[in-house]
Tab-separated table of C-alpha atoms in Angstrom:
chain	number	residue	atom	x	y	z
A	1	MET	CA	34.895	-39.998	0.079
A	2	PRO	CA	31.601	-39.517	-1.806
A	3	HIS	CA	29.985	-38.333	1.424
A	4	LYS	CA	32.787	-35.797	2.006
A	5	LEU	CA	32.472	-34.537	-1.590
A	6	THR	CA	28.709	-34.157	-1.188
A	7	LEU	CA	29.221	-32.209	2.038
A	8	ILE	CA	31.758	-29.887	0.377
A	9	VAL	CA	29.461	-29.214	-2.579
A	10	THR	CA	26.530	-28.561	-0.242
A	11	LEU	CA	28.542	-26.092	1.825
A	12	LEU	CA	29.775	-24.302	-1.296
A	13	CYS	CA	26.240	-24.026	-2.675
A	14	SER	CA	24.939	-22.740	0.646
A	15	SER	CA	27.704	-20.145	0.713
A	16	LEU	CA	26.937	-18.980	-2.809
A	17	ILE	CA	23.214	-18.790	-2.094
A	18	SER	CA	23.782	-16.727	1.034
A	19	GLN	CA	26.048	-14.339	-0.885
A	20	VAL	CA	23.801	-13.914	-3.894
A	21	GLY	CA	20.487	-14.020	-2.037
A	22	PHE	CA	17.049	-14.493	-3.450
A	23	SER	CA	14.934	-11.853	-5.127
A	24	ASP	CA	11.914	-10.905	-3.102
A	25	ASP	CA	8.568	-9.847	-4.531
A	26	TRP	CA	6.059	-7.082	-3.792
A	27	PRO	CA	2.834	-8.849	-4.747
A	28	GLN	CA	0.301	-6.507	-3.142
A	29	TRP	CA	-0.174	-3.217	-1.348
A	30	GLY	CA	2.387	-3.038	1.454
A	31	GLY	CA	4.623	-5.821	0.149
A	32	PRO	CA	4.732	-9.555	0.962
A	33	GLN	CA	3.461	-9.134	4.535
A	34	GLN	CA	1.374	-6.006	3.901
A	35	ASP	CA	3.478	-4.106	6.460
A	36	LEU	CA	5.468	-1.869	4.048
A	37	VAL	CA	8.772	-3.409	5.174
A	38	TRP	CA	11.463	-4.158	2.569
A	39	ARG	CA	13.328	-7.270	3.737
A	40	GLU	CA	15.766	-7.971	0.895
A	41	THR	CA	19.462	-7.895	1.765
A	42	GLY	CA	22.425	-6.694	-0.271
A	43	ILE	CA	20.967	-3.219	-0.844
A	44	VAL	CA	22.933	0.016	-1.313
A	45	LYS	CA	23.806	2.041	1.768
A	46	THR	CA	23.967	5.399	-0.040
A	47	LEU	CA	22.638	6.928	-3.259
A	48	PRO	CA	24.347	9.020	-5.958
A	49	THR	CA	23.903	12.724	-5.299
A	50	THR	CA	23.576	14.110	-8.831
A	51	GLY	CA	21.039	13.549	-11.585
A	52	LEU	CA	18.320	10.944	-11.949
A	53	LEU	CA	19.063	7.504	-10.595
A	54	PRO	CA	20.118	5.250	-13.501
A	55	ARG	CA	17.252	3.117	-14.807
A	56	VAL	CA	17.255	-0.538	-15.732
A	57	TRP	CA	14.330	0.377	-17.975
A	58	SER	CA	11.534	2.883	-18.504
A	59	THR	CA	8.167	2.118	-20.124
A	60	PRO	CA	5.513	4.675	-21.132
A	61	ILE	CA	2.171	4.432	-19.295
A	62	GLY	CA	-0.886	6.606	-18.741
A	63	GLU	CA	-2.205	8.450	-15.724
A	64	GLY	CA	-2.946	6.945	-12.353
A	65	TYR	CA	-2.244	6.845	-8.636
A	66	ALA	CA	-2.015	3.055	-8.269
A	67	GLY	CA	1.345	1.667	-7.222
A	68	PRO	CA	2.858	-1.313	-9.064
A	69	ALA	CA	3.004	-4.914	-7.854
A	70	VAL	CA	5.862	-7.297	-8.676
A	71	ALA	CA	5.913	-11.098	-8.560
A	72	GLU	CA	7.148	-14.200	-10.364
A	73	VAL	CA	4.611	-15.754	-12.744
A	74	ASN	CA	5.501	-19.092	-14.359
A	75	SER	CA	9.237	-18.513	-13.721
A	76	ARG	CA	9.047	-15.023	-15.220
A	77	TRP	CA	9.221	-11.871	-13.123
A	78	CYS	CA	6.337	-9.539	-13.951
A	79	VAL	CA	5.204	-6.038	-13.026
A	80	PHE	CA	1.498	-5.252	-12.873
A	81	VAL	CA	0.216	-1.685	-12.931
A	82	THR	CA	-3.017	0.095	-13.829
A	83	ASP	CA	-3.560	3.400	-15.621
A	84	ARG	CA	-6.071	5.491	-17.561
A	85	THR	CA	-5.837	6.552	-21.210
A	86	PHE	CA	-8.137	8.129	-23.783
A	87	LYS	CA	-9.214	7.134	-27.270
A	88	GLN	CA	-11.364	9.582	-29.217
A	89	ARG	CA	-12.313	11.323	-25.955
A	90	VAL	CA	-13.394	8.058	-24.346
A	91	GLY	CA	-11.584	7.134	-21.133
A	92	TYR	CA	-10.270	3.602	-20.589
A	93	GLU	CA	-8.838	1.959	-17.501
A	94	ARG	CA	-6.011	-0.414	-18.371
A	95	VAL	CA	-4.324	-3.300	-16.606
A	96	LEU	CA	-0.747	-3.760	-17.818
A	97	CYS	CA	1.583	-6.724	-17.352
A	98	LEU	CA	5.239	-5.959	-18.065
A	99	ASP	CA	8.383	-8.054	-18.078
A	100	ALA	CA	10.178	-7.015	-14.875
A	101	GLU	CA	13.595	-7.652	-16.429
A	102	THR	CA	13.075	-5.511	-19.546
A	103	GLY	CA	9.947	-3.423	-19.042
A	104	LYS	CA	8.470	-4.768	-22.277
A	105	PRO	CA	4.682	-5.309	-22.371
A	106	ILE	CA	3.453	-8.901	-22.016
A	107	TRP	CA	-0.293	-8.278	-22.072
A	108	LYS	CA	-2.873	-5.601	-21.380
A	109	HIS	CA	-6.587	-5.423	-20.720
A	110	GLU	CA	-8.590	-2.245	-21.181
A	111	TYR	CA	-12.213	-1.297	-20.669
A	112	PRO	CA	-14.135	1.971	-21.160
A	113	VAL	CA	-15.094	3.775	-17.981
A	114	GLU	CA	-16.477	7.238	-17.337
A	115	TYR	CA	-15.167	8.802	-14.147
A	116	SER	CA	-17.478	10.504	-11.659
A	117	VAL	CA	-14.918	10.717	-8.845
A	118	SER	CA	-12.784	13.645	-7.713
A	119	TYR	CA	-9.157	13.761	-8.891
A	120	PRO	CA	-10.004	11.655	-11.979
A	121	ALA	CA	-6.437	10.885	-13.033
A	122	GLY	CA	-6.742	7.111	-12.975
A	123	PRO	CA	-6.966	3.973	-10.800
A	124	ARG	CA	-5.772	4.079	-7.195
A	125	SER	CA	-5.707	0.473	-5.987
A	126	THR	CA	-2.526	-1.634	-6.140
A	127	PRO	CA	-2.934	-4.976	-7.991
A	128	VAL	CA	-2.792	-8.219	-5.979
A	129	ILE	CA	-0.893	-11.238	-7.362
A	130	ASN	CA	-1.628	-14.688	-5.943
A	131	ASP	CA	-1.565	-18.302	-7.170
A	132	GLY	CA	-1.187	-17.445	-10.844
A	133	ARG	CA	-3.902	-14.805	-10.775
A	134	VAL	CA	-3.879	-11.022	-10.554
A	135	TYR	CA	-6.726	-8.992	-9.078
A	136	THR	CA	-7.353	-5.330	-9.877
A	137	LEU	CA	-9.869	-2.762	-8.660
A	138	GLY	CA	-10.654	0.338	-10.710
A	139	ALA	CA	-11.612	3.762	-9.393
A	140	GLN	CA	-15.267	3.272	-10.402
A	141	GLY	CA	-15.590	-0.127	-8.722
A	142	HIS	CA	-14.670	-2.572	-11.495
A	143	LEU	CA	-13.083	-5.665	-9.909
A	144	PHE	CA	-11.255	-8.122	-12.182
A	145	CYS	CA	-9.549	-11.474	-11.737
A	146	PHE	CA	-7.076	-12.282	-14.527
A	147	ASP	CA	-4.915	-15.224	-15.411
A	148	ALA	CA	-1.602	-13.570	-14.550
A	149	ALA	CA	0.316	-15.228	-17.387
A	150	SER	CA	-2.125	-14.721	-20.262
A	151	GLY	CA	-4.300	-11.790	-19.206
A	152	ASP	CA	-7.496	-13.774	-19.726
A	153	VAL	CA	-10.390	-12.511	-17.592
A	154	LEU	CA	-11.428	-15.287	-15.187
A	155	TRP	CA	-14.214	-13.353	-13.471
A	156	SER	CA	-15.261	-9.792	-12.742
A	157	LYS	CA	-17.638	-7.655	-10.664
A	158	ASN	CA	-19.135	-4.207	-11.095
A	159	PHE	CA	-19.762	-2.896	-7.587
A	160	VAL	CA	-22.182	-0.179	-8.666
A	161	GLU	CA	-24.329	-2.563	-10.715
A	162	ASP	CA	-23.946	-5.688	-8.578
A	163	TYR	CA	-24.096	-4.163	-5.074
A	164	GLY	CA	-25.559	-0.683	-5.453
A	165	THR	CA	-22.313	0.889	-4.284
A	166	LYS	CA	-22.321	4.625	-3.756
A	167	LEU	CA	-18.809	5.491	-4.839
A	168	PRO	CA	-16.707	7.476	-2.366
A	169	THR	CA	-15.657	11.003	-3.336
A	170	TRP	CA	-12.172	9.951	-4.392
A	171	GLY	CA	-13.125	6.596	-5.888
A	172	MET	CA	-12.418	3.010	-4.867
A	173	VAL	CA	-8.939	2.952	-3.358
A	174	ALA	CA	-8.475	0.076	-0.893
A	175	SER	CA	-6.521	-2.800	-2.403
A	176	PRO	CA	-8.154	-6.235	-2.021
A	177	LEU	CA	-6.728	-8.865	0.329
A	178	VAL	CA	-6.182	-12.549	-0.474
A	179	ASP	CA	-6.628	-14.903	2.482
A	180	GLY	CA	-6.518	-18.613	1.715
A	181	ASP	CA	-9.191	-19.308	-0.891
A	182	GLN	CA	-10.921	-15.971	-0.562
A	183	LEU	CA	-10.496	-12.453	-1.895
A	184	ILE	CA	-11.700	-9.871	0.620
A	185	THR	CA	-12.389	-6.311	-0.464
A	186	LEU	CA	-14.274	-3.162	0.442
A	187	VAL	CA	-17.420	-2.891	-1.685
A	188	GLY	CA	-19.544	-0.299	0.084
A	189	GLY	CA	-22.762	-1.790	-1.187
A	190	GLN	CA	-26.217	-2.111	0.283
A	191	LYS	CA	-27.542	-4.809	2.629
A	192	ASP	CA	-24.524	-5.449	4.888
A	193	SER	CA	-21.983	-5.356	2.079
A	194	LEU	CA	-19.475	-2.752	3.186
A	195	ILE	CA	-16.942	-5.578	2.922
A	196	VAL	CA	-17.398	-8.751	0.880
A	197	SER	CA	-15.504	-12.030	0.575
A	198	PHE	CA	-15.352	-13.759	-2.817
A	199	ASP	CA	-14.050	-17.169	-3.797
A	200	LYS	CA	-10.768	-16.093	-5.336
A	201	ALA	CA	-11.006	-18.676	-8.153
A	202	THR	CA	-14.645	-18.255	-9.184
A	203	GLY	CA	-15.816	-14.892	-7.852
A	204	LYS	CA	-18.692	-16.487	-5.929
A	205	GLU	CA	-19.703	-14.453	-2.897
A	206	LEU	CA	-18.793	-16.248	0.343
A	207	TRP	CA	-19.936	-13.718	2.925
A	208	ARG	CA	-20.683	-10.041	3.405
A	209	ALA	CA	-20.537	-7.830	6.488
A	210	LEU	CA	-20.978	-4.355	7.965
A	211	ASN	CA	-22.892	-1.244	7.013
A	212	ASP	CA	-21.598	2.316	6.880
A	213	ARG	CA	-22.612	5.664	5.443
A	214	ALA	CA	-19.462	5.629	3.293
A	215	VAL	CA	-16.973	3.090	1.960
A	216	GLY	CA	-13.681	4.485	3.202
A	217	TYR	CA	-10.263	3.938	1.679
A	218	ALA	CA	-8.186	1.797	4.073
A	219	PRO	CA	-7.326	-1.723	2.878
A	220	PRO	CA	-8.462	-4.631	5.054
A	221	VAL	CA	-5.693	-6.451	6.892
A	222	ILE	CA	-5.450	-9.584	9.042
A	223	PHE	CA	-3.702	-9.594	12.428
A	224	THR	CA	-3.524	-12.112	15.275
A	225	PHE	CA	-4.906	-11.178	18.693
A	226	GLY	CA	-5.255	-13.639	21.554
A	227	GLY	CA	-3.989	-16.415	19.304
A	228	LYS	CA	-6.807	-15.877	16.804
A	229	ARG	CA	-6.665	-14.304	13.362
A	230	GLU	CA	-8.858	-11.219	13.032
A	231	LEU	CA	-9.790	-9.246	9.934
A	232	ILE	CA	-9.387	-5.554	10.729
A	233	VAL	CA	-11.587	-3.161	8.790
A	234	TRP	CA	-11.152	0.562	9.411
A	235	HIS	CA	-14.159	2.279	7.895
A	236	PRO	CA	-15.542	5.830	8.277
A	237	THR	CA	-17.454	5.215	11.538
A	238	ALA	CA	-15.448	2.526	13.350
A	239	VAL	CA	-12.585	0.084	13.499
A	240	SER	CA	-14.113	-3.399	13.291
A	241	ALA	CA	-12.644	-6.863	13.827
A	242	LEU	CA	-14.259	-9.778	11.976
A	243	GLU	CA	-13.750	-13.515	11.757
A	244	PRO	CA	-11.918	-13.892	8.416
A	245	GLN	CA	-13.783	-17.057	7.385
A	246	THR	CA	-17.306	-15.884	8.200
A	247	GLY	CA	-17.356	-12.098	8.490
A	248	LYS	CA	-18.851	-12.387	11.986
A	249	LEU	CA	-18.186	-9.330	14.149
A	250	ILE	CA	-15.756	-9.901	17.054
A	251	TRP	CA	-15.390	-6.354	18.379
A	252	GLU	CA	-15.834	-2.782	17.225
A	253	VAL	CA	-14.455	0.574	18.362
A	254	PRO	CA	-16.332	3.707	17.224
A	255	TYR	CA	-14.111	6.240	15.432
A	256	GLY	CA	-15.971	8.612	13.125
A	257	VAL	CA	-13.864	10.459	10.561
A	258	ARG	CA	-14.805	13.449	8.431
A	259	TYR	CA	-15.436	12.981	4.703
A	260	GLY	CA	-14.996	9.231	5.091
A	261	LEU	CA	-11.208	9.621	5.191
A	262	SER	CA	-10.159	6.304	6.695
A	263	ILE	CA	-7.078	5.854	4.492
A	264	ALA	CA	-3.930	4.607	6.228
A	265	THR	CA	-3.485	0.877	6.762
A	266	PRO	CA	-3.928	0.040	10.485
A	267	ARG	CA	-0.611	-0.818	12.160
A	268	LYS	CA	-0.170	-3.441	14.892
A	269	VAL	CA	2.459	-4.171	17.514
A	270	GLY	CA	1.624	-6.615	20.307
A	271	ASN	CA	-1.986	-6.069	21.349
A	272	ARG	CA	-2.066	-2.458	20.181
A	273	LEU	CA	-3.464	-1.117	16.933
A	274	PHE	CA	-2.709	2.360	15.548
A	275	VAL	CA	-4.863	4.343	13.123
A	276	ALA	CA	-4.718	8.009	12.105
A	277	SER	CA	-6.916	10.243	9.959
A	278	PHE	CA	-6.279	13.539	8.142
A	279	TYR	CA	-8.935	15.583	9.953
A	280	ASN	CA	-9.503	13.638	13.150
A	281	GLY	CA	-5.970	12.642	14.049
A	282	PRO	CA	-4.579	9.477	15.702
A	283	ARG	CA	-6.092	6.774	17.891
A	284	MET	CA	-4.289	3.983	19.731
A	285	ILE	CA	-6.488	0.951	20.285
A	286	GLU	CA	-5.732	-1.815	22.777
A	287	VAL	CA	-7.153	-5.291	22.214
A	288	SER	CA	-7.814	-7.583	25.180
A	289	ASN	CA	-5.565	-10.579	25.762
A	290	ASP	CA	-8.228	-12.969	24.486
A	291	GLY	CA	-8.852	-10.833	21.384
A	292	THR	CA	-12.585	-10.362	22.038
A	293	GLN	CA	-12.719	-6.721	23.156
A	294	ALA	CA	-10.965	-3.456	22.345
A	295	LYS	CA	-10.817	0.135	23.562
A	296	ILE	CA	-9.091	3.416	22.717
A	297	VAL	CA	-6.234	4.067	25.152
A	298	TRP	CA	-5.208	7.467	23.800
A	299	SER	CA	-6.291	9.959	21.152
A	300	GLY	CA	-4.780	13.011	19.531
A	301	LYS	CA	-5.853	16.291	21.105
A	302	SER	CA	-6.589	18.036	17.818
A	303	ASP	CA	-9.699	17.406	15.739
A	304	SER	CA	-8.476	19.651	12.930
A	305	GLU	CA	-5.892	19.211	10.190
A	306	ILE	CA	-4.746	22.831	10.556
A	307	LYS	CA	-3.638	23.014	14.185
A	308	THR	CA	-2.281	19.578	14.955
A	309	ASP	CA	-0.530	18.089	17.943
A	310	GLY	CA	-0.081	14.468	16.878
A	311	LEU	CA	-0.270	12.919	13.433
A	312	HIS	CA	-2.820	13.683	10.700
A	313	PRO	CA	-1.640	11.829	7.568
A	314	ILE	CA	-3.502	12.098	4.282
A	315	MET	CA	-2.189	9.266	2.057
A	316	MET	CA	0.773	7.649	3.753
A	317	THR	CA	0.647	4.844	6.311
A	318	PRO	CA	2.628	5.680	9.475
A	319	ILE	CA	5.317	3.366	10.815
A	320	PHE	CA	4.670	1.920	14.285
A	321	ASP	CA	7.704	0.128	15.720
A	322	GLY	CA	6.262	-0.614	19.161
A	323	THR	CA	7.680	2.328	21.066
A	324	HIS	CA	7.480	5.136	18.502
A	325	ILE	CA	5.432	6.199	15.498
A	326	TYR	CA	6.790	7.973	12.413
A	327	GLY	CA	4.617	9.625	9.803
A	328	VAL	CA	3.900	12.684	7.677
A	329	CYS	CA	1.272	15.115	8.971
A	330	SER	CA	-1.318	17.222	7.141
A	331	TYR	CA	1.036	19.982	5.988
A	332	GLY	CA	4.116	17.897	5.268
A	333	GLN	CA	5.642	17.698	8.745
A	334	LEU	CA	7.553	14.444	9.266
A	335	ARG	CA	6.878	13.635	12.912
A	336	CYS	CA	7.797	11.187	15.639
A	337	LEU	CA	5.299	10.320	18.370
A	338	ASP	CA	5.747	8.480	21.639
A	339	ALA	CA	3.606	5.380	21.075
A	340	SER	CA	2.717	5.095	24.759
A	341	ASN	CA	0.801	8.377	24.909
A	342	GLY	CA	0.832	10.073	21.477
A	343	ARG	CA	3.097	12.929	22.577
A	344	ARG	CA	5.041	14.494	19.730
A	345	LEU	CA	8.817	14.228	20.165
A	346	TRP	CA	9.987	16.071	17.063
A	347	GLU	CA	9.084	17.235	13.576
A	348	THR	CA	10.977	18.283	10.446
A	349	GLU	CA	10.282	19.316	6.872
A	350	LYS	CA	13.728	18.323	5.586
A	351	ALA	CA	12.463	15.163	3.895
A	352	THR	CA	9.250	16.663	2.627
A	353	GLY	CA	8.067	20.220	2.124
A	354	LYS	CA	5.480	22.593	3.510
A	355	GLY	CA	2.016	22.509	1.984
A	356	ARG	CA	-1.431	21.037	2.439
A	357	TRP	CA	-1.540	17.307	1.586
A	358	TRP	CA	2.245	17.182	1.240
A	359	ASN	CA	3.115	13.498	1.219
A	360	ALA	CA	5.959	11.024	1.568
A	361	PHE	CA	5.963	7.248	1.950
A	362	ILE	CA	8.199	5.566	4.549
A	363	ILE	CA	9.621	2.078	3.958
A	364	PRO	CA	11.638	0.420	6.762
A	365	HIS	CA	14.709	-1.490	5.602
A	366	GLU	CA	17.071	-3.165	8.066
A	367	ASP	CA	18.273	-0.450	10.483
A	368	ARG	CA	17.241	2.518	8.336
A	369	TYR	CA	14.410	3.857	6.221
A	370	PHE	CA	13.757	4.615	2.582
A	371	LEU	CA	11.496	7.604	1.970
A	372	HIS	CA	9.836	8.432	-1.348
A	373	ASN	CA	8.438	11.948	-1.311
A	374	GLU	CA	5.957	13.511	-3.698
A	375	GLN	CA	8.717	15.434	-5.464
A	376	GLY	CA	10.098	12.129	-6.728
A	377	ASP	CA	13.077	11.996	-4.368
A	378	LEU	CA	14.310	8.722	-2.911
A	379	ILE	CA	15.910	9.251	0.493
A	380	ILE	CA	17.842	6.982	2.830
A	381	ALA	CA	17.609	8.168	6.434
A	382	ASN	CA	17.721	7.178	10.058
A	383	LEU	CA	14.560	7.861	12.046
A	384	THR	CA	14.996	7.652	15.802
A	385	PRO	CA	13.326	9.197	18.853
A	386	LYS	CA	16.111	11.791	18.757
A	387	GLY	CA	15.390	13.041	15.256
A	388	TYR	CA	15.749	12.758	11.491
A	389	ASP	CA	19.214	11.981	10.114
A	390	GLU	CA	19.438	12.011	6.321
A	391	ILE	CA	22.103	9.724	4.856
A	392	SER	CA	21.620	10.427	1.149
A	393	ARG	CA	19.035	11.458	-1.429
A	394	ALA	CA	18.622	11.196	-5.195
A	395	LYS	CA	15.979	11.951	-7.795
A	396	LEU	CA	14.085	8.752	-8.567
A	397	ILE	CA	11.419	10.011	-10.968
A	398	GLU	CA	10.003	13.368	-12.006
A	399	PRO	CA	6.654	14.510	-10.562
A	400	THR	CA	4.038	15.010	-13.270
A	401	ARG	CA	0.729	15.989	-11.637
A	402	ARG	CA	0.027	19.554	-10.523
A	403	VAL	CA	-1.620	19.985	-7.120
A	404	GLN	CA	-1.877	23.410	-5.468
A	405	ARG	CA	0.863	24.992	-7.590
A	406	ARG	CA	3.311	22.151	-7.105
A	407	MET	CA	4.118	19.043	-9.126
A	408	THR	CA	3.501	15.760	-7.321
A	409	ILE	CA	3.656	11.963	-7.360
A	410	TRP	CA	1.149	10.225	-5.112
A	411	SER	CA	1.732	6.567	-5.957
A	412	HIS	CA	3.616	4.158	-3.689
A	413	PRO	CA	6.652	2.402	-5.234
A	414	ALA	CA	7.254	-1.347	-5.115
A	415	PHE	CA	10.513	-2.689	-3.665
A	416	ALA	CA	11.455	-6.054	-5.159
A	417	MET	CA	14.245	-7.818	-7.065
A	418	LYS	CA	16.726	-5.574	-5.197
A	419	SER	CA	15.148	-2.687	-7.103
A	420	VAL	CA	12.574	0.035	-6.766
A	421	PHE	CA	9.708	0.209	-9.258
A	422	ALA	CA	8.083	3.649	-9.442
A	423	ARG	CA	5.575	5.372	-11.693
A	424	ASN	CA	4.213	8.787	-12.541
A	425	ASP	CA	1.618	9.787	-15.151
A	426	LYS	CA	4.006	9.212	-18.048
A	427	GLU	CA	6.273	6.270	-17.274
A	428	ILE	CA	6.989	3.349	-14.990
A	429	ILE	CA	10.638	2.666	-14.191
A	430	ARG	CA	12.907	0.155	-12.534
A	431	VAL	CA	16.029	1.294	-10.687
A	432	ASP	CA	18.560	-1.252	-9.439
A	433	LEU	CA	19.438	-0.683	-5.769
A	434	SER	CA	21.611	-3.743	-5.238
A	435	ALA	CA	24.972	-3.243	-3.568
A	436	LYS	CA	27.749	-3.716	-6.102
């Protein structure tokens, strides 16, 4: 009898757990697996069609392009975001930790910084949360490691002072990557320090690698090719694969981009790797079966952002599902490409708008997609080789920054706790998207 009772209780608990589900986090750029996929279940199928989506909370913040990160810290769900404010005409970058349930501040760290970069609204890089620590990178190259619970600074680096970094035109953007005991990040310094690995606990340099004329903006990412893990670094002159533990070069494919605009996160399916630049367009790279060599198998036909045939994204990372690629081109065209040859299958401006640098982020979820465009709309849609099918759309947050006579939001939301966390230059919000 006791065994039967135990079995019944276990089955009931399992049933309840499967119905309620667990909250997922978004602890870094691109989410838990750095692939921009939202994997939580029990999410709404449609959105209300009138007015702003109802908020769980809204908290005032300053200016910035950096998206938020969300994770559990000491049994408490927290949101981390960076911004820029002014005191007596002095600019400060801030790191904010908020209670994810209420939006109330838990701690903040601020430091004075004078901007020399273009579009000086605020930080760009998404915080990284790992093992009780949070890592942030400011627009001027200030890297910090904090105790995530208390906000105490554990270690820090100043790339300009420590590595002689020549800051890119639009500032330091690429979010760092945690891999095991190391924190890997673009530095853009002198003496083979385009990318540097630090001990994530102490900040001690472990290795450095690569040289380039510019830093670039694409975050490093780790993929497996030929059964071996490879650190992929897309920088302004090439796509390079390194050994993650040593920084040793495995292979490299030349791909020079204008103005150093390597921005989108490289996407992988099988042994193929997709990258695309605003001016120079897309490239599909094929890695050998043993992971030691790589080559470009097709390229876009246009080397201009004005007359484009393929995909020329500016800020968003395209979605590569193995057979097709979806992304937003240089003037706001949402496009689908055949992944086998780069041929464009369709385009539409229904989800976006028409204008230079027009942007929208695409987040796969189950059998559909969430899109967050720069007008602050949240859209649920189907994207297939046949076309764009919009299911519903609602206003998530108001755009606050003027660019070319239009108001914009250029920061990527976080999708966690069955919610979306979004920010503009005035507030950060949480909207519950759980199915009722």
